[in-house]
XYZ file of C-alpha atoms in Angstrom:
500
model
C -52.338 -43.266 61.908
C -49.466 -42.831 64.320
C -46.327 -40.883 63.511
C -44.364 -44.133 63.335
C -46.863 -45.642 60.881
C -46.361 -42.634 58.634
C -42.576 -42.806 59.017
C -42.688 -46.492 58.065
C -43.760 -45.343 54.594
C -40.469 -43.531 54.029
C -38.112 -45.356 51.703
C -34.946 -43.306 51.377
C -36.083 -40.075 49.741
C -39.478 -41.417 48.619
C -42.745 -42.540 50.148
C -43.516 -46.130 49.201
C -45.999 -48.760 50.234
C -48.541 -51.324 49.107
C -51.394 -49.601 47.272
C -53.483 -52.552 46.083
C -54.755 -55.756 47.624
C -54.214 -59.108 45.959
C -50.822 -60.348 47.135
C -50.843 -62.677 50.180
C -49.186 -61.289 53.316
C -48.830 -57.849 51.743
C -51.549 -55.660 53.269
C -52.309 -52.189 51.933
C -50.195 -49.588 53.733
C -50.512 -46.703 51.275
C -54.113 -46.123 52.341
C -56.460 -43.363 51.190
C -56.079 -41.780 54.627
C -52.298 -41.815 54.423
C -52.051 -40.435 50.871
C -54.540 -37.638 51.548
C -52.722 -36.608 54.729
C -49.341 -36.678 52.981
C -50.705 -34.464 50.182
C -51.963 -31.962 52.765
C -48.628 -32.107 54.562
C -46.805 -31.385 51.301
C -48.929 -28.249 50.918
C -47.802 -27.121 54.387
C -44.176 -27.942 53.528
C -44.392 -26.206 50.131
C -46.001 -23.070 51.558
C -43.192 -22.776 54.104
C -40.536 -23.545 51.478
C -41.764 -21.073 48.851
C -43.274 -18.427 51.116
C -46.408 -18.504 48.975
C -49.949 -18.725 50.302
C -51.040 -20.915 47.376
C -48.020 -22.798 45.983
C -48.872 -24.528 42.719
C -48.402 -28.316 42.575
C -47.670 -30.183 39.335
C -48.840 -33.786 39.593
C -47.814 -36.733 37.408
C -47.836 -40.511 37.494
C -46.465 -43.604 35.770
C -48.491 -46.528 34.411
C -49.301 -48.318 37.667
C -52.807 -49.662 38.242
C -53.272 -47.507 41.335
C -51.845 -44.356 39.747
C -55.029 -42.530 38.821
C -56.675 -43.240 42.173
C -53.663 -41.962 44.089
C -53.449 -38.927 41.789
C -57.050 -38.095 42.649
C -56.316 -38.391 46.376
C -53.213 -36.191 46.154
C -55.077 -33.551 44.169
C -58.041 -33.533 46.544
C -55.835 -33.298 49.624
C -53.707 -30.474 48.214
C -56.725 -28.559 46.906
C -58.503 -28.799 50.265
C -55.699 -26.773 51.836
C -56.039 -23.993 49.274
C -53.291 -25.081 46.907
C -53.596 -25.097 43.120
C -52.968 -28.295 41.154
C -51.863 -28.888 37.561
C -52.370 -32.541 36.579
C -49.878 -33.621 33.871
C -51.195 -37.190 33.560
C -48.842 -39.959 32.429
C -45.336 -38.578 32.914
C -41.747 -39.534 33.626
C -40.116 -38.719 36.942
C -37.391 -36.530 35.343
C -40.007 -34.481 33.498
C -41.682 -33.672 36.806
C -38.514 -31.943 37.944
C -37.717 -30.318 34.607
C -41.087 -28.579 34.433
C -40.079 -26.732 37.610
C -37.127 -25.273 35.659
C -39.463 -24.192 32.857
C -42.242 -21.603 32.694
C -44.833 -24.314 33.341
C -46.289 -22.422 36.291
C -45.625 -24.864 39.137
C -43.704 -24.292 42.364
C -43.394 -27.927 43.479
C -44.245 -31.319 42.024
C -45.177 -34.862 42.965
C -44.587 -37.962 40.861
C -46.628 -41.012 41.747
C -44.416 -44.042 41.138
C -42.709 -46.965 42.822
C -40.070 -47.360 40.113
C -39.548 -51.047 39.250
C -41.398 -52.539 42.232
C -44.251 -55.047 41.655
C -47.694 -54.017 40.404
C -49.309 -53.734 43.847
C -46.784 -51.173 45.090
C -46.805 -47.422 44.601
C -45.302 -44.305 46.077
C -44.650 -40.591 45.846
C -41.553 -38.623 44.856
C -41.392 -34.958 45.820
C -39.604 -32.092 44.062
C -38.927 -28.436 44.678
C -37.117 -26.204 42.205
C -33.842 -27.090 43.949
C -34.285 -30.834 43.328
C -35.752 -33.917 44.903
C -36.464 -33.787 48.605
C -33.827 -35.356 50.847
C -34.645 -38.126 53.298
C -34.834 -35.669 56.188
C -37.320 -33.534 54.272
C -39.529 -36.553 53.659
C -39.364 -37.498 57.348
C -40.426 -33.937 58.262
C -43.255 -34.173 55.750
C -44.521 -37.426 57.272
C -44.389 -35.954 60.770
C -46.555 -33.063 59.556
C -48.965 -35.621 58.082
C -49.178 -37.447 61.416
C -50.017 -34.262 63.342
C -52.986 -33.611 61.080
C -52.953 -29.838 61.570
C -53.806 -28.545 58.102
C -55.219 -25.269 56.778
C -58.538 -25.196 54.982
C -59.071 -23.613 51.598
C -60.141 -24.171 48.026
C -57.652 -24.361 45.198
C -58.030 -24.621 41.438
C -57.516 -27.771 39.352
C -56.327 -27.828 35.735
C -54.916 -30.413 33.337
C -51.850 -29.638 31.262
C -49.364 -31.966 29.569
C -45.615 -31.469 29.770
C -44.003 -34.670 28.465
C -44.175 -33.356 24.879
C -42.245 -30.230 25.872
C -39.708 -32.321 27.769
C -39.203 -34.593 24.739
C -38.916 -31.632 22.364
C -36.054 -30.289 24.473
C -34.215 -33.613 24.054
C -34.745 -33.491 20.298
C -33.413 -29.937 20.199
C -30.328 -30.960 22.176
C -29.482 -33.720 19.688
C -30.052 -31.513 16.653
C -27.918 -28.736 18.096
C -25.087 -31.099 19.020
C -25.096 -32.871 15.653
C -25.809 -29.874 13.439
C -28.643 -31.479 11.495
C -32.363 -32.175 11.841
C -32.325 -35.953 11.349
C -28.947 -37.161 12.600
C -30.279 -40.667 13.329
C -31.514 -41.287 9.777
C -30.378 -44.716 8.611
C -30.086 -46.013 12.186
C -32.453 -48.603 13.627
C -32.934 -47.888 17.319
C -35.493 -49.775 19.351
C -36.967 -49.082 22.771
C -38.313 -51.484 25.380
C -40.491 -49.485 27.785
C -41.691 -52.537 29.723
C -45.240 -51.084 29.641
C -44.055 -48.267 31.889
C -44.029 -44.540 31.130
C -41.099 -44.540 28.671
C -42.969 -45.321 25.451
C -43.058 -41.604 24.570
C -39.368 -41.759 23.621
C -40.134 -43.538 20.336
C -42.655 -41.132 18.804
C -41.517 -37.911 20.470
C -37.724 -38.263 20.350
C -36.419 -40.994 18.056
C -38.750 -40.590 15.074
C -38.326 -36.794 14.811
C -34.566 -37.435 14.725
C -34.976 -39.788 11.778
C -34.491 -43.125 13.512
C -36.103 -46.324 12.304
C -37.757 -47.673 15.486
C -38.783 -51.062 14.106
C -38.770 -53.699 16.841
C -39.605 -51.357 19.706
C -41.719 -53.229 22.215
C -44.039 -52.912 25.201
C -44.598 -49.204 24.633
C -48.228 -49.119 25.768
C -48.705 -48.259 29.456
C -49.980 -51.268 31.416
C -49.594 -51.355 35.170
C -49.847 -55.145 35.276
C -46.430 -55.249 33.547
C -47.518 -58.340 31.595
C -44.314 -58.835 29.598
C -41.558 -58.235 32.121
C -40.670 -55.940 34.996
C -39.560 -52.547 33.647
C -36.100 -52.712 35.158
C -32.703 -52.602 33.394
C -31.286 -54.765 36.193
C -33.860 -57.535 35.732
C -32.447 -60.564 33.896
C -35.705 -61.399 32.086
C -36.139 -57.790 30.960
C -32.601 -57.590 29.612
C -32.894 -60.921 27.821
C -36.051 -59.656 26.145
C -34.595 -56.402 24.819
C -31.314 -58.083 23.825
C -33.226 -60.672 21.793
C -35.269 -57.910 20.144
C -32.108 -56.061 19.092
C -30.682 -59.188 17.430
C -33.987 -60.177 15.804
C -34.541 -56.722 14.314
C -30.891 -56.097 13.418
C -30.969 -52.862 15.423
C -28.009 -50.529 15.722
C -28.844 -49.752 19.339
C -31.311 -50.890 21.980
C -32.725 -48.913 24.906
C -34.582 -50.133 27.989
C -36.200 -47.873 30.574
C -37.468 -48.542 34.057
C -41.081 -47.723 34.905
C -40.694 -44.001 35.530
C -37.716 -43.401 33.196
C -35.205 -42.230 35.765
C -33.013 -45.239 34.850
C -31.964 -46.773 31.562
C -29.887 -49.550 30.097
C -28.631 -50.088 26.576
C -27.892 -52.929 24.169
C -25.174 -53.283 21.531
C -25.970 -54.384 17.942
C -24.780 -57.934 18.709
C -27.294 -58.217 21.550
C -24.817 -57.732 24.390
C -25.853 -55.641 27.366
C -24.359 -52.196 27.857
C -25.083 -52.186 31.538
C -23.456 -51.630 34.903
C -19.679 -51.045 34.443
C -19.985 -50.875 30.637
C -22.684 -48.200 30.778
C -20.670 -46.190 33.285
C -17.565 -46.488 31.116
C -19.427 -45.425 27.969
C -20.979 -42.235 29.307
C -17.767 -41.463 31.212
C -15.655 -41.772 28.056
C -17.963 -39.269 26.335
C -17.829 -36.764 29.182
C -14.120 -37.123 29.958
C -13.252 -36.495 26.298
C -14.911 -33.105 26.708
C -13.280 -32.239 30.031
C -11.321 -34.388 32.522
C -12.892 -34.750 35.937
C -13.989 -37.029 38.752
C -16.577 -39.724 38.118
C -18.526 -40.698 41.237
C -19.920 -44.245 41.272
C -21.417 -46.617 43.799
C -19.200 -49.019 45.711
C -19.661 -52.160 43.599
C -17.939 -50.962 40.431
C -15.067 -53.055 39.089
C -11.326 -52.519 39.301
C -11.315 -52.578 35.500
C -13.595 -49.550 35.421
C -11.249 -47.700 37.768
C -8.336 -48.420 35.425
C -10.415 -47.366 32.409
C -11.391 -44.028 33.948
C -7.790 -43.275 34.856
C -6.642 -44.107 31.321
C -9.229 -41.671 29.947
C -8.094 -38.799 32.125
C -10.604 -39.254 34.907
C -10.491 -39.755 38.641
C -12.651 -42.534 40.058
C -14.460 -41.857 43.327
C -16.284 -44.881 44.721
C -18.984 -43.953 47.213
C -21.890 -45.409 49.169
C -24.704 -47.060 47.218
C -27.916 -45.118 46.844
C -28.402 -42.726 43.953
C -28.864 -39.753 46.276
C -25.575 -40.627 47.986
C -23.528 -40.588 44.778
C -25.292 -37.469 43.507
C -24.669 -35.578 46.727
C -21.021 -36.651 46.742
C -20.541 -35.352 43.197
C -22.242 -32.102 44.159
C -19.957 -31.839 47.189
C -16.863 -32.281 45.035
C -17.978 -29.571 42.621
C -18.744 -27.214 45.481
C -15.234 -27.830 46.793
C -13.731 -26.899 43.427
C -13.194 -30.406 42.025
C -14.903 -30.809 38.651
C -17.193 -33.843 38.667
C -19.439 -34.202 35.609
C -21.192 -37.451 36.538
C -22.710 -39.360 39.435
C -23.809 -42.846 38.429
C -24.790 -46.171 39.970
C -24.454 -49.625 38.461
C -28.271 -49.773 38.711
C -28.528 -47.313 35.814
C -29.229 -44.191 37.878
C -27.118 -41.530 36.151
C -27.037 -37.825 36.973
C -25.038 -35.331 34.917
C -23.836 -31.997 36.218
C -24.962 -30.339 32.986
C -28.529 -31.573 33.641
C -29.122 -30.338 37.209
C -27.703 -33.598 38.604
C -31.076 -35.130 37.826
C -31.089 -38.918 37.494
C -32.723 -39.107 34.089
C -32.638 -42.238 31.953
C -33.943 -40.468 28.859
C -31.276 -37.769 29.104
C -28.584 -40.409 29.568
C -29.488 -42.343 26.419
C -29.949 -39.084 24.504
C -26.348 -38.256 25.356
C -25.315 -41.695 24.094
C -27.259 -41.208 20.850
C -25.478 -37.910 20.180
C -22.175 -39.775 20.424
C -23.528 -42.600 18.238
C -24.573 -40.146 15.506
C -21.282 -38.241 15.609
C -19.147 -41.375 15.486
C -21.211 -42.826 12.662
C -20.323 -39.763 10.576
C -16.675 -40.586 11.209
C -17.200 -44.227 10.274
C -16.723 -45.336 13.878
C -18.741 -47.537 16.177
C -20.083 -46.234 19.501
C -18.719 -49.196 21.431
C -15.206 -48.502 20.211
C -15.222 -45.900 22.990
C -14.988 -48.705 25.538
C -12.899 -51.187 23.571
C -10.129 -50.763 26.161
C -12.366 -51.412 29.196
C -10.822 -54.278 31.205
C -13.678 -56.589 32.160
C -13.624 -59.356 34.774
C -13.910 -62.973 33.723
C -16.643 -63.528 36.289
C -18.966 -61.346 38.359
C -21.779 -62.195 40.754
C -23.969 -60.794 43.498
C -25.212 -63.016 46.305
C -27.838 -61.757 48.745
C -27.847 -63.239 52.242
C -30.870 -62.886 54.517
C -31.000 -62.703 58.295
C -33.012 -64.760 60.761
C -36.460 -63.177 61.304
C -36.692 -60.774 64.202
C -32.968 -60.402 64.820
C -31.158 -57.071 65.186
C -29.800 -57.391 61.656
C -28.176 -53.957 61.537
C -26.020 -54.579 64.607
C -25.288 -58.192 63.690
C -24.442 -57.271 60.100
C -22.068 -54.533 61.209
C -20.333 -57.087 63.426
C -19.870 -59.550 60.561
C -18.400 -56.832 58.353
C -15.994 -55.719 61.093
C -14.932 -59.332 61.695
C -14.287 -59.897 57.995
C -12.141 -56.766 57.829
C -10.011 -58.132 60.688
C -9.848 -61.511 58.963
C -8.617 -59.878 55.750
C -5.936 -57.951 57.623
C -4.531 -61.156 59.146
C -4.762 -63.423 56.075
C -1.694 -63.214 53.787
C -3.590 -63.786 50.520
C -6.175 -61.066 51.300
C -5.924 -57.297 51.702
C -8.296 -54.449 52.402
C -9.088 -52.267 49.398
C -7.746 -48.715 49.801
C -11.085 -47.059 48.975
C -13.546 -48.755 51.322
C -16.583 -46.492 51.593
C -19.292 -48.860 52.830
C -19.135 -52.359 54.214
C -15.747 -53.911 53.542
C -14.103 -54.501 50.154
C -11.335 -57.100 50.174
C -8.843 -57.960 47.455
C -7.976 -61.632 46.857
C -4.571 -62.348 45.305
C -3.975 -64.789 42.445
C -3.664 -67.738 44.795
C -6.992 -66.943 46.478
C -9.274 -66.249 43.501
C -7.674 -63.292 41.708
C -10.370 -60.691 42.379
C -12.315 -58.951 45.109
C -15.377 -59.259 47.297
C -17.528 -56.560 48.901
C -19.661 -57.295 51.945
C -22.168 -54.578 52.784
C -25.615 -54.054 54.234
C -28.647 -53.253 52.078
C -29.860 -49.683 52.462
C -33.406 -50.622 53.432
C -33.753 -54.398 53.865
C -32.475 -57.089 56.281
C -30.119 -58.272 53.551
C -26.339 -58.555 53.279
C -25.382 -58.408 49.594
C -21.992 -59.809 48.586
C -20.507 -58.639 45.292
C -17.691 -60.725 43.846
C -15.489 -60.378 40.754
C -12.563 -62.418 39.494
C -10.077 -61.933 36.669
C -9.692 -65.698 36.280
C -12.226 -68.288 35.127
C -13.270 -70.246 38.203
C -11.959 -67.548 40.533
C -15.390 -66.589 41.837
C -15.938 -70.031 43.310
C -12.615 -69.863 45.122
C -13.526 -66.482 46.607
C -17.046 -67.591 47.498
C -15.729 -70.758 49.144
C -13.506 -68.607 51.370
C -16.512 -66.462 52.235
C -18.659 -69.500 53.028
C -16.003 -70.920 55.334
C -15.797 -67.576 57.123
C -19.562 -66.948 57.393
C -20.631 -70.409 58.558
C -19.995 -69.455 62.179
C -22.839 -66.911 62.184
C -26.115 -68.783 62.885
C -28.309 -65.757 62.128
C -27.212 -65.670 58.455
C -29.061 -67.714 55.830
C -26.283 -68.971 53.546
C -28.462 -70.911 51.088
C -27.932 -68.433 48.211
C -24.174 -68.578 48.758
C -24.169 -72.380 48.765
C -26.126 -72.420 45.484
C -23.236 -70.574 43.814
C -20.901 -73.407 44.780
């Protein structure tokens, strides 16, 4: 494989590709050759990083069909360089970082997962004791893989579970915070794991805390994902868990993505606690403990900004991408500005108190502590966000580009043109906190809301996020956008037209 072919496997801070045949026009790119070379390259990287001749690798995977095969390849490649491997089996991504903070015996770790992507996909996430590798680190790793210059040796292979230890730490945190062993007794809390790796949360966390978990669903690992995609942003997945909460009269519902680094929640009436609501809920909990700056992605609502200010917080919108918001929150803390939370509307949430690790299980555990404490006071958890101003309408429209075009340059031009258009149109104005793309406010005569045009991080897609405070306002805003965008022949506007 060429260096470019290896680099094509980089997706942000991960390696991702197609691991299994069976989907038309989606050839296997995460080949045995590639995975083995990447494992060897990670040994070289880890040896240089740790200064150890035989750095120990902890290896875990989610429920994907290709997981065990890729695990075998990673282990064999790493062992052949002289590294030692501890195979943890079915694991969550956060647990693969947390074991590096424990006395587990590993120096680095790899999690085999492709998050919520379809069944044929898979990938690798890399961790050192300092955190997940950055995009530049992964690029360096892939360049090492392409060179193919690896040491030869013979390491040792052992199997050792960690997810039980990880879960026990969550249980301990709840018990300590609530001052009792079974603070969730009398509460019905159900989990939808989507047949990913999150099923452990029922038996290892909720039941020891006294919760009734009746109605929990899709807990068994199954890489075909036969019931729905394990993704809190997926409409079918959310409808499923919301219906389960209502049917089983649950006090709280939880949904995890495949590898448990993201989560969503459901209120007792079956309404989603997602996106702005989820951000508001965890922010209200943290800001009540200590005021600070909440870093979010760029598509959060104006109502959330007002809510955070009312609760003593400062809202910092930043570029989408969970690593972007995490690094911005870290930067603020390093500069002396207290920032307890970095969170995306996708459900990626990283707390300062938890190594800034995006950990869905830790997030919902924090919510359950608040639920238990408020129940003792005769209060409802959602009363924490009763004053959250919510838009009447919200939508995301994804526009594609003509095949083969220079979409990055063309997209940047469209965004720049729309910014100029907003500056010269009386009913529009540029938002003061533009951090990616262009966010434009529309006054009451023009739709009473805002629109954000930006480029996708990794795809030839221009997403448009729109919110309005008035029923019917979205269509007014989208009509303005359609009229503006029709002059660009390289944009496919079909999805925008469907909204109208």
